[in-house]
mmCIF file of C-alpha atoms and ligand atoms in Angstrom:
data_model
loop_
_atom_site.group_PDB
_atom_site.id
_atom_site.type_symbol
_atom_site.label_atom_id
_atom_site.label_comp_id
_atom_site.label_asym_id
_atom_site.label_seq_id
_atom_site.Cartn_x
_atom_site.Cartn_y
_atom_site.Cartn_z
ATOM 1 C CA MET A 260 111.495 118.293 134.388
ATOM 2 C CA THR A 261 109.471 118.724 131.180
ATOM 3 C CA ILE A 262 106.923 116.138 130.060
ATOM 4 C CA ARG A 263 109.251 115.041 127.305
ATOM 5 C CA GLU A 264 112.208 114.546 129.607
ATOM 6 C CA ASP A 265 109.945 112.607 131.929
ATOM 7 C CA ILE A 266 108.831 110.324 129.077
ATOM 8 C CA LEU A 267 112.404 109.743 127.928
ATOM 9 C CA LYS A 268 113.389 108.461 131.348
ATOM 10 C CA ASP A 269 111.284 105.348 130.785
ATOM 11 C CA VAL A 270 112.179 104.684 127.158
ATOM 12 C CA LYS A 271 114.083 101.512 126.402
ATOM 13 C CA ARG A 272 112.466 100.466 123.158
ATOM 14 C CA VAL A 273 111.411 102.783 120.374
ATOM 15 C CA VAL A 274 109.525 102.204 117.132
ATOM 16 C CA ILE A 275 110.417 104.646 114.360
ATOM 17 C CA LYS A 276 108.173 105.004 111.360
ATOM 18 C CA VAL A 277 109.751 106.392 108.218
ATOM 19 C CA GLY A 278 107.261 107.634 105.646
ATOM 20 C CA SER A 279 107.834 107.432 101.886
ATOM 21 C CA SER A 280 108.094 111.203 101.662
ATOM 22 C CA VAL A 281 111.085 111.405 104.004
ATOM 23 C CA ILE A 282 113.196 108.901 102.078
ATOM 24 C CA SER A 283 112.299 110.103 98.610
ATOM 25 C CA ASN A 284 114.401 112.143 96.230
ATOM 26 C CA ARG A 285 112.209 115.139 96.716
ATOM 27 C CA GLN A 286 111.753 117.477 93.831
ATOM 28 C CA LYS A 287 109.786 120.642 93.860
ATOM 29 C CA GLY A 288 106.302 120.363 92.392
ATOM 30 C CA ARG A 289 106.342 116.566 92.265
ATOM 31 C CA SER A 290 104.813 114.055 94.601
ATOM 32 C CA SER A 291 107.344 111.953 96.494
ATOM 33 C CA LEU A 292 105.797 108.887 94.896
ATOM 34 C CA GLU A 293 107.145 110.035 91.559
ATOM 35 C CA CYS A 294 110.612 110.858 92.848
ATOM 36 C CA GLY A 295 112.120 107.522 93.752
ATOM 37 C CA LEU A 296 114.218 106.437 96.700
ATOM 38 C CA SER A 297 116.899 108.701 98.097
ATOM 39 C CA ARG A 298 119.915 106.726 99.281
ATOM 40 C CA ASP A 299 121.154 109.812 101.091
ATOM 41 C CA TRP A 300 118.134 109.855 103.339
ATOM 42 C CA VAL A 301 118.327 106.102 103.898
ATOM 43 C CA TRP A 302 121.957 106.572 104.945
ATOM 44 C CA HIS A 303 121.008 109.470 107.132
ATOM 45 C CA TYR A 304 118.477 107.357 109.057
ATOM 46 C CA ALA A 305 120.872 104.453 109.335
ATOM 47 C CA ARG A 306 123.305 106.871 111.001
ATOM 48 C CA GLU A 307 120.678 108.271 113.336
ATOM 49 C CA ILE A 308 119.459 104.825 114.325
ATOM 50 C CA LYS A 309 123.006 103.662 114.951
ATOM 51 C CA ASN A 310 123.460 106.658 117.263
ATOM 52 C CA ILE A 311 120.430 105.882 119.358
ATOM 53 C CA ARG A 312 121.273 102.180 119.404
ATOM 54 C CA ASP A 313 124.679 103.134 120.772
ATOM 55 C CA ARG A 314 122.917 104.973 123.557
ATOM 56 C CA GLY A 315 121.300 101.697 124.587
ATOM 57 C CA TYR A 316 117.858 101.904 122.991
ATOM 58 C CA ASP A 317 116.223 99.020 121.114
ATOM 59 C CA VAL A 318 115.019 100.268 117.753
ATOM 60 C CA VAL A 319 112.380 98.768 115.484
ATOM 61 C CA LEU A 320 111.980 100.477 112.143
ATOM 62 C CA VAL A 321 108.721 100.579 110.196
ATOM 63 C CA SER A 322 109.544 101.835 106.749
ATOM 64 C CA SER A 323 107.370 102.729 103.799
ATOM 65 C CA GLY A 324 108.829 103.355 100.394
ATOM 66 C CA ALA A 325 108.422 100.011 98.615
ATOM 67 C CA ILE A 326 105.792 101.237 96.192
ATOM 68 C CA MET A 327 107.679 104.468 95.611
ATOM 69 C CA ALA A 328 110.950 102.612 94.916
ATOM 70 C CA GLY A 329 109.236 100.091 92.637
ATOM 71 C CA ARG A 330 107.504 102.841 90.716
ATOM 72 C CA GLU A 331 110.865 104.376 89.981
ATOM 73 C CA ARG A 332 112.310 101.090 88.791
ATOM 74 C CA LEU A 333 109.314 100.283 86.610
ATOM 75 C CA GLN A 334 109.229 103.856 85.380
ATOM 76 C CA PHE A 335 105.548 104.361 85.951
ATOM 77 C CA SER A 336 104.898 107.974 85.217
ATOM 78 C CA GLN A 337 101.177 108.200 85.966
ATOM 79 C CA ILE A 338 100.202 109.010 89.551
ATOM 80 C CA ASN A 339 97.250 106.639 89.801
ATOM 81 C CA LEU A 340 98.103 102.972 89.533
ATOM 82 C CA THR A 341 95.821 99.958 89.597
ATOM 83 C CA ILE A 342 96.078 97.636 92.585
ATOM 84 C CA PRO A 343 98.048 94.946 90.687
ATOM 85 C CA GLU A 344 100.394 97.657 89.426
ATOM 86 C CA LYS A 345 100.938 98.905 92.957
ATOM 87 C CA GLN A 346 101.520 95.351 94.133
ATOM 88 C CA ALA A 347 104.041 94.807 91.373
ATOM 89 C CA CYS A 348 105.768 98.008 92.442
ATOM 90 C CA ALA A 349 105.816 96.831 96.043
ATOM 91 C CA ALA A 350 107.295 93.463 95.048
ATOM 92 C CA ILE A 351 110.107 95.116 93.137
ATOM 93 C CA GLY A 352 110.542 98.059 95.450
ATOM 94 C CA GLN A 353 110.610 96.131 98.718
ATOM 95 C CA SER A 354 113.811 94.287 97.886
ATOM 96 C CA PHE A 355 115.282 97.458 96.450
ATOM 97 C CA LEU A 356 114.396 99.316 99.636
ATOM 98 C CA MET A 357 115.866 96.582 101.806
ATOM 99 C CA ARG A 358 119.039 96.527 99.772
ATOM 100 C CA ALA A 359 119.453 100.246 100.392
ATOM 101 C CA TYR A 360 118.902 99.804 104.132
ATOM 102 C CA GLU A 361 121.133 96.783 104.266
ATOM 103 C CA LYS A 362 124.024 98.604 102.645
ATOM 104 C CA ALA A 363 123.620 101.671 104.818
ATOM 105 C CA PHE A 364 123.345 99.741 108.079
ATOM 106 C CA GLU A 365 126.141 97.386 107.140
ATOM 107 C CA LYS A 366 128.448 100.364 106.869
ATOM 108 C CA LYS A 367 127.526 101.147 110.462
ATOM 109 C CA GLY A 368 128.211 97.573 111.555
ATOM 110 C CA LEU A 369 124.559 96.666 111.953
ATOM 111 C CA MET A 370 122.523 93.844 110.508
ATOM 112 C CA VAL A 371 118.948 94.343 109.348
ATOM 113 C CA ALA A 372 116.037 91.934 108.955
ATOM 114 C CA GLN A 373 112.897 92.270 106.882
ATOM 115 C CA ILE A 374 109.478 91.497 108.284
ATOM 116 C CA LEU A 375 106.384 91.880 106.138
ATOM 117 C CA LEU A 376 103.060 91.864 107.945
ATOM 118 C CA SER A 377 99.398 92.029 107.094
ATOM 119 C CA HIS A 378 96.327 92.457 109.222
ATOM 120 C CA ASP A 379 95.786 88.721 109.148
ATOM 121 C CA ASP A 380 99.088 88.176 110.929
ATOM 122 C CA LEU A 381 98.239 90.606 113.662
ATOM 123 C CA GLY A 382 94.569 89.782 114.102
ATOM 124 C CA ASN A 383 95.357 86.179 114.872
ATOM 125 C CA ARG A 384 96.796 85.726 118.367
ATOM 126 C CA ARG A 385 99.056 82.920 117.381
ATOM 127 C CA ARG A 386 100.629 84.805 114.523
ATOM 128 C CA TYR A 387 100.639 87.988 116.580
ATOM 129 C CA LEU A 388 102.746 86.275 119.221
ATOM 130 C CA ASN A 389 104.902 84.641 116.561
ATOM 131 C CA ALA A 390 105.689 88.019 115.047
ATOM 132 C CA ARG A 391 106.535 89.301 118.484
ATOM 133 C CA HIS A 392 108.824 86.414 119.324
ATOM 134 C CA THR A 393 110.645 86.841 116.026
ATOM 135 C CA ILE A 394 111.190 90.554 116.498
ATOM 136 C CA GLU A 395 112.230 89.986 120.091
ATOM 137 C CA ALA A 396 114.810 87.380 118.981
ATOM 138 C CA LEU A 397 116.174 89.794 116.379
ATOM 139 C CA LEU A 398 116.522 92.600 118.913
ATOM 140 C CA GLU A 399 118.289 90.278 121.267
ATOM 141 C CA LYS A 400 120.824 89.554 118.539
ATOM 142 C CA GLY A 401 121.383 93.271 117.984
ATOM 143 C CA VAL A 402 119.646 93.261 114.602
ATOM 144 C CA VAL A 403 117.489 96.169 113.387
ATOM 145 C CA PRO A 404 114.090 94.763 112.329
ATOM 146 C CA ILE A 405 112.619 96.644 109.375
ATOM 147 C CA ILE A 406 108.905 96.166 108.995
ATOM 148 C CA ASN A 407 106.527 96.967 106.176
ATOM 149 C CA GLU A 408 103.105 95.833 105.116
ATOM 150 C CA ASN A 409 103.146 92.758 102.899
ATOM 151 C CA ASP A 410 101.726 94.869 100.064
ATOM 152 C CA SER A 411 102.410 92.616 97.112
ATOM 153 C CA VAL A 412 100.177 89.779 98.283
ATOM 154 C CA THR A 413 97.754 91.573 100.554
ATOM 155 C CA VAL A 414 94.220 92.056 99.352
ATOM 156 C CA GLU A 415 92.081 94.924 100.567
ATOM 157 C CA GLU A 416 90.205 92.981 103.262
ATOM 158 C CA ILE A 417 93.344 92.025 105.147
ATOM 159 C CA LYS A 418 95.261 95.210 104.533
ATOM 160 C CA ILE A 419 96.397 97.289 107.438
ATOM 161 C CA GLY A 420 96.134 100.115 104.951
ATOM 162 C CA ASP A 421 98.762 102.576 105.953
ATOM 163 C CA ASN A 422 102.053 102.411 107.746
ATOM 164 C CA ASP A 423 101.027 104.897 110.439
ATOM 165 C CA SER A 424 98.556 102.362 111.675
ATOM 166 C CA LEU A 425 101.085 99.542 111.193
ATOM 167 C CA SER A 426 103.654 101.418 113.280
ATOM 168 C CA ALA A 427 101.151 101.889 116.118
ATOM 169 C CA THR A 428 100.324 98.191 116.032
ATOM 170 C CA VAL A 429 104.018 97.297 116.095
ATOM 171 C CA ALA A 430 104.628 99.675 119.023
ATOM 172 C CA CYS A 431 101.869 97.900 120.989
ATOM 173 C CA LEU A 432 103.005 94.456 119.835
ATOM 174 C CA MET A 433 106.538 95.095 121.030
ATOM 175 C CA ASP A 434 105.639 97.016 124.197
ATOM 176 C CA ALA A 435 107.648 100.020 123.039
ATOM 177 C CA GLN A 436 107.781 103.059 125.285
ATOM 178 C CA LEU A 437 107.881 105.513 122.394
ATOM 179 C CA LEU A 438 106.631 105.712 118.817
ATOM 180 C CA ILE A 439 108.200 108.297 116.513
ATOM 181 C CA ILE A 440 106.407 109.006 113.246
ATOM 182 C CA LEU A 441 108.706 110.771 110.814
ATOM 183 C CA SER A 442 106.688 112.775 108.370
ATOM 184 C CA ASP A 443 107.367 115.684 106.045
ATOM 185 C CA VAL A 444 105.456 118.172 108.177
ATOM 186 C CA ASP A 445 106.412 119.565 111.571
ATOM 187 C CA GLY A 446 103.517 117.973 113.413
ATOM 188 C CA LEU A 447 99.844 118.745 113.906
ATOM 189 C CA TYR A 448 98.852 122.363 113.323
ATOM 190 C CA ASP A 449 95.762 124.003 114.733
ATOM 191 C CA ARG A 450 94.753 124.722 111.141
ATOM 192 C CA ASP A 451 95.991 123.404 107.822
ATOM 193 C CA PRO A 452 99.096 125.496 106.991
ATOM 194 C CA SER A 453 98.802 124.800 103.272
ATOM 195 C CA ARG A 454 95.352 126.317 103.174
ATOM 196 C CA LYS A 455 96.188 129.495 105.008
ATOM 197 C CA ASN A 456 93.997 132.281 103.827
ATOM 198 C CA LYS A 457 96.010 135.387 102.875
ATOM 199 C CA THR A 458 93.644 137.672 104.778
ATOM 200 C CA GLU A 459 94.005 135.684 107.982
ATOM 201 C CA THR A 460 96.054 137.469 110.558
ATOM 202 C CA LYS A 461 96.252 134.748 113.206
ATOM 203 C CA LYS A 462 99.341 132.627 112.718
ATOM 204 C CA VAL A 463 98.985 128.905 112.233
ATOM 205 C CA GLN A 464 100.270 127.237 115.389
ATOM 206 C CA LEU A 465 101.920 123.878 115.857
ATOM 207 C CA ILE A 466 100.216 121.940 118.630
ATOM 208 C CA SER A 467 102.963 120.772 120.939
ATOM 209 C CA HIS A 468 100.982 118.342 123.071
ATOM 210 C CA VAL A 469 97.734 116.481 122.470
ATOM 211 C CA SER A 470 96.494 114.747 125.594
ATOM 212 C CA LYS A 471 93.327 113.366 124.075
ATOM 213 C CA VAL A 472 92.344 112.561 120.513
ATOM 214 C CA ASP A 473 88.797 113.882 120.369
ATOM 215 C CA GLU A 474 86.574 114.944 117.507
ATOM 216 C CA ASP A 475 88.193 118.380 117.356
ATOM 217 C CA ILE A 476 91.657 116.919 116.881
ATOM 218 C CA GLU A 477 90.409 114.456 114.269
ATOM 219 C CA ARG A 478 88.672 117.289 112.441
ATOM 220 C CA ILE A 479 91.825 119.425 112.388
ATOM 221 C CA ALA A 480 93.899 116.460 111.205
ATOM 222 C CA GLY A 481 91.345 115.419 108.629
ATOM 223 C CA LYS A 482 91.539 118.791 107.020
ATOM 224 C CA SER A 483 95.207 118.704 106.274
ATOM 225 C CA LYS A 484 95.474 116.794 103.060
ATOM 226 C CA ASN A 485 99.043 115.922 102.425
ATOM 227 C CA ARG A 486 99.112 114.547 98.919
ATOM 228 C CA LEU A 487 102.551 113.037 99.354
ATOM 229 C CA THR A 488 101.705 110.476 101.967
ATOM 230 C CA VAL A 489 99.203 107.657 101.954
ATOM 231 C CA GLY A 490 97.273 108.753 104.966
ATOM 232 C CA GLY A 491 98.156 112.377 105.627
ATOM 233 C CA MET A 492 97.759 113.662 109.168
ATOM 234 C CA VAL A 493 94.533 111.926 110.044
ATOM 235 C CA THR A 494 96.042 108.428 109.974
ATOM 236 C CA LYS A 495 98.831 109.679 112.265
ATOM 237 C CA VAL A 496 96.263 110.933 114.710
ATOM 238 C CA TRP A 497 94.415 107.607 114.581
ATOM 239 C CA ALA A 498 97.686 105.783 115.115
ATOM 240 C CA ALA A 499 98.393 107.987 118.126
ATOM 241 C CA LYS A 500 94.923 107.318 119.482
ATOM 242 C CA LYS A 501 95.717 103.630 119.503
ATOM 243 C CA THR A 502 99.145 103.962 121.121
ATOM 244 C CA MET A 503 97.766 106.383 123.702
ATOM 245 C CA SER A 504 95.220 103.826 124.832
ATOM 246 C CA PHE A 505 98.115 101.440 125.379
ATOM 247 C CA GLY A 506 100.059 104.040 127.344
ATOM 248 C CA ILE A 507 102.668 104.592 124.631
ATOM 249 C CA PRO A 508 103.625 108.200 123.875
ATOM 250 C CA THR A 509 103.777 109.094 120.192
ATOM 251 C CA LEU A 510 105.683 111.894 118.513
ATOM 252 C CA VAL A 511 104.811 113.161 115.050
ATOM 253 C CA VAL A 512 107.814 115.114 113.814
ATOM 254 C CA ASN A 513 109.406 116.394 110.633
ATOM 255 C CA GLY A 514 111.826 113.748 109.395
ATOM 256 C CA LEU A 515 113.301 116.135 106.874
ATOM 257 C CA ASP A 516 114.877 118.042 109.727
ATOM 258 C CA GLU A 517 118.223 116.267 109.988
ATOM 259 C CA LYS A 518 118.540 116.998 113.677
ATOM 260 C CA VAL A 519 115.089 115.858 114.666
ATOM 261 C CA ILE A 520 115.975 112.458 116.162
ATOM 262 C CA GLU A 521 118.873 113.941 118.081
ATOM 263 C CA ASN A 522 116.569 116.680 119.370
ATOM 264 C CA ILE A 523 113.931 114.192 120.466
ATOM 265 C CA PHE A 524 116.447 112.264 122.529
ATOM 266 C CA ALA A 525 117.789 115.503 123.995
ATOM 267 C CA GLY A 526 114.270 116.115 125.318
ATOM 268 C CA LYS A 527 113.689 119.121 123.073
ATOM 269 C CA GLU A 528 110.223 120.323 122.223
ATOM 270 C CA VAL A 529 109.907 119.181 118.604
ATOM 271 C CA GLY A 530 106.793 118.114 116.703
ATOM 272 C CA THR A 531 103.533 117.107 118.314
ATOM 273 C CA LEU A 532 103.484 114.795 121.294
ATOM 274 C CA PHE A 533 100.428 112.580 121.777
ATOM 275 C CA TRP A 534 100.384 111.433 125.361
ATOM 276 C CA SER A 535 97.710 111.125 127.987
ATOM 277 C CA GLY A 536 99.817 110.087 130.919
ATOM 278 C CA LYS A 537 101.043 106.940 132.494
ATOM 279 C CA GLU A 538 97.824 105.723 134.014
ATOM 280 C CA LYS A 539 96.822 104.002 130.771
ATOM 281 C CA ILE A 540 99.914 101.864 130.842
ATOM 282 C CA ARG A 541 97.966 98.867 132.040
ATOM 283 C CA ASP A 542 95.491 98.785 129.148
ATOM 284 C CA ARG A 543 97.113 95.809 127.477
ATOM 285 C CA LYS A 544 96.817 93.916 130.723
ATOM 286 C CA HIS A 545 93.276 95.172 130.994
ATOM 287 C CA TRP A 546 92.623 93.576 127.632
ATOM 288 C CA ILE A 547 94.142 90.268 128.740
ATOM 289 C CA THR A 548 92.044 90.305 131.890
ATOM 290 C CA HIS A 549 88.766 91.639 130.662
ATOM 291 C CA THR A 550 88.496 91.105 126.925
ATOM 292 C CA LEU A 551 89.849 87.652 126.350
ATOM 293 C CA LYS A 552 87.923 84.586 127.334
ATOM 294 C CA PRO A 553 90.163 82.036 129.092
ATOM 295 C CA ALA A 554 90.412 78.821 127.076
ATOM 296 C CA GLY A 555 91.750 76.688 129.928
ATOM 297 C CA THR A 556 93.408 76.666 133.333
ATOM 298 C CA LEU A 557 96.861 75.922 134.648
ATOM 299 C CA THR A 558 97.492 74.962 138.233
ATOM 300 C CA ILE A 559 100.887 76.094 139.470
ATOM 301 C CA ASP A 560 102.925 75.119 142.504
ATOM 302 C CA GLU A 561 103.785 77.346 145.447
ATOM 303 C CA GLY A 562 107.275 78.156 144.116
ATOM 304 C CA ALA A 563 105.873 79.352 140.808
ATOM 305 C CA ARG A 564 103.114 81.324 142.552
ATOM 306 C CA LYS A 565 105.731 83.162 144.618
ATOM 307 C CA ALA A 566 107.915 83.826 141.567
ATOM 308 C CA LEU A 567 104.935 85.290 139.707
ATOM 309 C CA VAL A 568 103.255 87.223 142.475
ATOM 310 C CA GLU A 569 106.174 88.357 144.587
ATOM 311 C CA LYS A 570 109.053 88.562 142.137
ATOM 312 C CA GLY A 571 107.292 89.537 138.894
ATOM 313 C CA LYS A 572 108.756 86.540 137.035
ATOM 314 C CA SER A 573 107.457 84.591 134.038
ATOM 315 C CA LEU A 574 105.811 81.182 134.362
ATOM 316 C CA LEU A 575 108.153 78.294 133.486
ATOM 317 C CA PRO A 576 107.200 74.649 132.786
ATOM 318 C CA ALA A 577 108.829 73.514 136.061
ATOM 319 C CA GLY A 578 106.123 75.243 138.117
ATOM 320 C CA LEU A 579 103.175 73.587 136.357
ATOM 321 C CA ILE A 580 101.166 70.946 138.164
ATOM 322 C CA LYS A 581 97.987 70.557 136.134
ATOM 323 C CA VAL A 582 96.793 71.502 132.656
ATOM 324 C CA LYS A 583 93.062 71.703 131.978
ATOM 325 C CA GLY A 584 91.260 72.467 128.734
ATOM 326 C CA ASN A 585 91.964 72.129 125.081
ATOM 327 C CA PHE A 586 93.792 75.255 123.990
ATOM 328 C CA GLU A 587 96.218 76.556 121.424
ATOM 329 C CA PHE A 588 99.315 78.738 121.453
ATOM 330 C CA GLY A 589 98.315 82.340 122.097
ATOM 331 C CA ASN A 590 95.093 81.600 123.993
ATOM 332 C CA ALA A 591 94.337 83.295 127.300
ATOM 333 C CA LEU A 592 94.464 81.019 130.354
ATOM 334 C CA THR A 593 93.500 81.261 133.994
ATOM 335 C CA LEU A 594 96.190 80.465 136.561
ATOM 336 C CA LEU A 595 95.234 78.750 139.789
ATOM 337 C CA ASP A 596 97.311 78.128 142.886
ATOM 338 C CA GLU A 597 97.372 74.758 144.638
ATOM 339 C CA SER A 598 94.266 75.634 146.642
ATOM 340 C CA GLY A 599 92.346 76.427 143.449
ATOM 341 C CA LYS A 600 92.401 80.203 143.935
ATOM 342 C CA GLU A 601 92.809 82.309 140.796
ATOM 343 C CA VAL A 602 96.186 84.062 140.853
ATOM 344 C CA GLY A 603 96.272 85.567 137.382
ATOM 345 C CA ARG A 604 95.724 85.326 133.648
ATOM 346 C CA GLY A 605 98.027 85.268 130.690
ATOM 347 C CA LEU A 606 98.688 84.349 127.077
ATOM 348 C CA VAL A 607 100.231 80.928 126.667
ATOM 349 C CA ASN A 608 103.201 80.021 124.455
ATOM 350 C CA TYR A 609 102.296 76.328 124.115
ATOM 351 C CA ASN A 610 99.191 74.339 123.194
ATOM 352 C CA SER A 611 97.586 72.048 125.777
ATOM 353 C CA ARG A 612 99.044 68.855 124.244
ATOM 354 C CA ASP A 613 102.609 70.120 124.526
ATOM 355 C CA LEU A 614 102.064 71.537 128.000
ATOM 356 C CA GLU A 615 100.792 68.182 129.157
ATOM 357 C CA ARG A 616 104.138 66.709 128.050
ATOM 358 C CA ILE A 617 106.399 69.341 129.570
ATOM 359 C CA LYS A 618 104.628 70.218 132.812
ATOM 360 C CA GLY A 619 106.967 70.015 135.789
ATOM 361 C CA MET A 620 110.053 69.730 133.586
ATOM 362 C CA ARG A 621 113.207 71.826 133.936
ATOM 363 C CA THR A 622 114.207 74.171 131.122
ATOM 364 C CA PRO A 623 117.097 72.115 129.590
ATOM 365 C CA ALA A 624 114.874 69.029 129.353
ATOM 366 C CA VAL A 625 112.057 71.063 127.783
ATOM 367 C CA ARG A 626 114.505 72.532 125.302
ATOM 368 C CA SER A 627 115.732 69.152 124.128
ATOM 369 C CA LEU A 628 112.215 67.730 123.951
ATOM 370 C CA MET A 629 110.552 70.618 122.164
ATOM 371 C CA GLN A 630 113.484 71.582 119.921
ATOM 372 C CA GLU A 631 112.357 74.291 117.502
ATOM 373 C CA SER A 632 109.010 74.693 119.271
ATOM 374 C CA PHE A 633 110.813 75.554 122.492
ATOM 375 C CA TYR A 634 109.960 78.649 124.494
ATOM 376 C CA GLU A 635 111.578 79.278 127.801
ATOM 377 C CA GLU A 636 108.393 80.667 129.302
ATOM 378 C CA VAL A 637 104.989 79.020 129.381
ATOM 379 C CA ILE A 638 103.656 82.531 129.890
ATOM 380 C CA HIS A 639 105.971 85.504 129.574
ATOM 381 C CA ARG A 640 105.564 88.119 132.270
ATOM 382 C CA ASP A 641 104.665 90.744 129.642
ATOM 383 C CA ASP A 642 101.675 88.599 128.753
ATOM 384 C CA LEU A 643 100.718 87.957 132.336
ATOM 385 C CA VAL A 644 98.384 89.711 134.744
ATOM 386 C CA VAL A 645 98.765 88.801 138.372
ATOM 387 C CA PHE A 646 95.864 89.510 140.708
HETATM 388 N N1 LIG B 868 103.555 99.976 102.491
HETATM 389 C C1 LIG B 868 103.619 101.072 101.557
HETATM 390 C C2 LIG B 868 104.994 101.093 100.853
HETATM 391 O O1 LIG B 868 105.949 100.553 101.353
HETATM 392 C C3 LIG B 868 103.411 102.411 102.182
HETATM 393 C C4 LIG B 868 102.198 102.603 103.002
HETATM 394 C C5 LIG B 868 102.247 103.901 103.807
HETATM 395 O O2 LIG B 868 103.195 104.672 103.654
HETATM 396 O O3 LIG B 868 101.357 104.150 104.612
HETATM 397 O O4 LIG B 868 105.122 101.688 99.832
#
């Protein structure tokens, strides 16, 4: 079995990032930003995503293209725009972009939803979890979430900056098992193909697998300046560095190859794979355990302890005996068993006031009491580390 086939075995949820250059009306000699949105390519990706959805995968799409589409509509001809001009383009282009996706997916019988994020949303635990719950609810309903940065209102300090980085964050947020970055180049080359010196005899080689993003890799990536995209290759490599530390494999492939998604899911060797092996898979849990400071404690009964420790279940209100501390939604908490022994840590879906009200209650009663603030789990097992 090849590494890629091995990775595919574990994939249930995939984040696909579509760059502006792969959904633009490309014209020779012009930057994609000047070319406007290509409905054909939007339709093409809707088809591809429908195909992989039919094979049972959850798909979250991160799509650029708002500024490009808005530029076309506002008929800006100059390449360099001021920030307010770019934001105006994003405001116009985002709805235009979504309309194109909506039409294309509708034809395939799929509904789409727009989610616009900024760094502020993802840096704050509460909003981070909110975003996650929303996307999770959409996936459960069979909807394709389409995410972009909230460019039109985002100022520099809270900008994520580029959609490569956004896609990596979304892959970690949603616990995806694969991130695919669709670019207009085949992957990472050992030297910049566009700068190939005529006298050089050694052929430029595509790197098929990067197992560690070190200075050498960053240097190679930093050299390839792709004018058409916001970040070029270096932001893809940085994105991959992040996903790798969370144990998520990342593929950087050429989205202009119409067969590329099909080939990926057939286990074929396309693009550059960034993957350092499964052992990092627990990093998120590592972060919950070691980085976050617990803001309170929950004492759970024996039934809940067994469900958590022996059956890998989530913590429900019914198993709660005691709530200690003054904490908010999204905080890290310590879990104690009835004898006061620490059994785990996790991120909580309720604040301490609400937990005080619902502790020991069964799910239907909690649902009717909490109404729109209802979550089935006090701590979801994905946000839980059991010792
Ligand atoms: N959010 C930007 C847009 O939709 C693109 C940023 C990027 O491609 O990195 O136009």
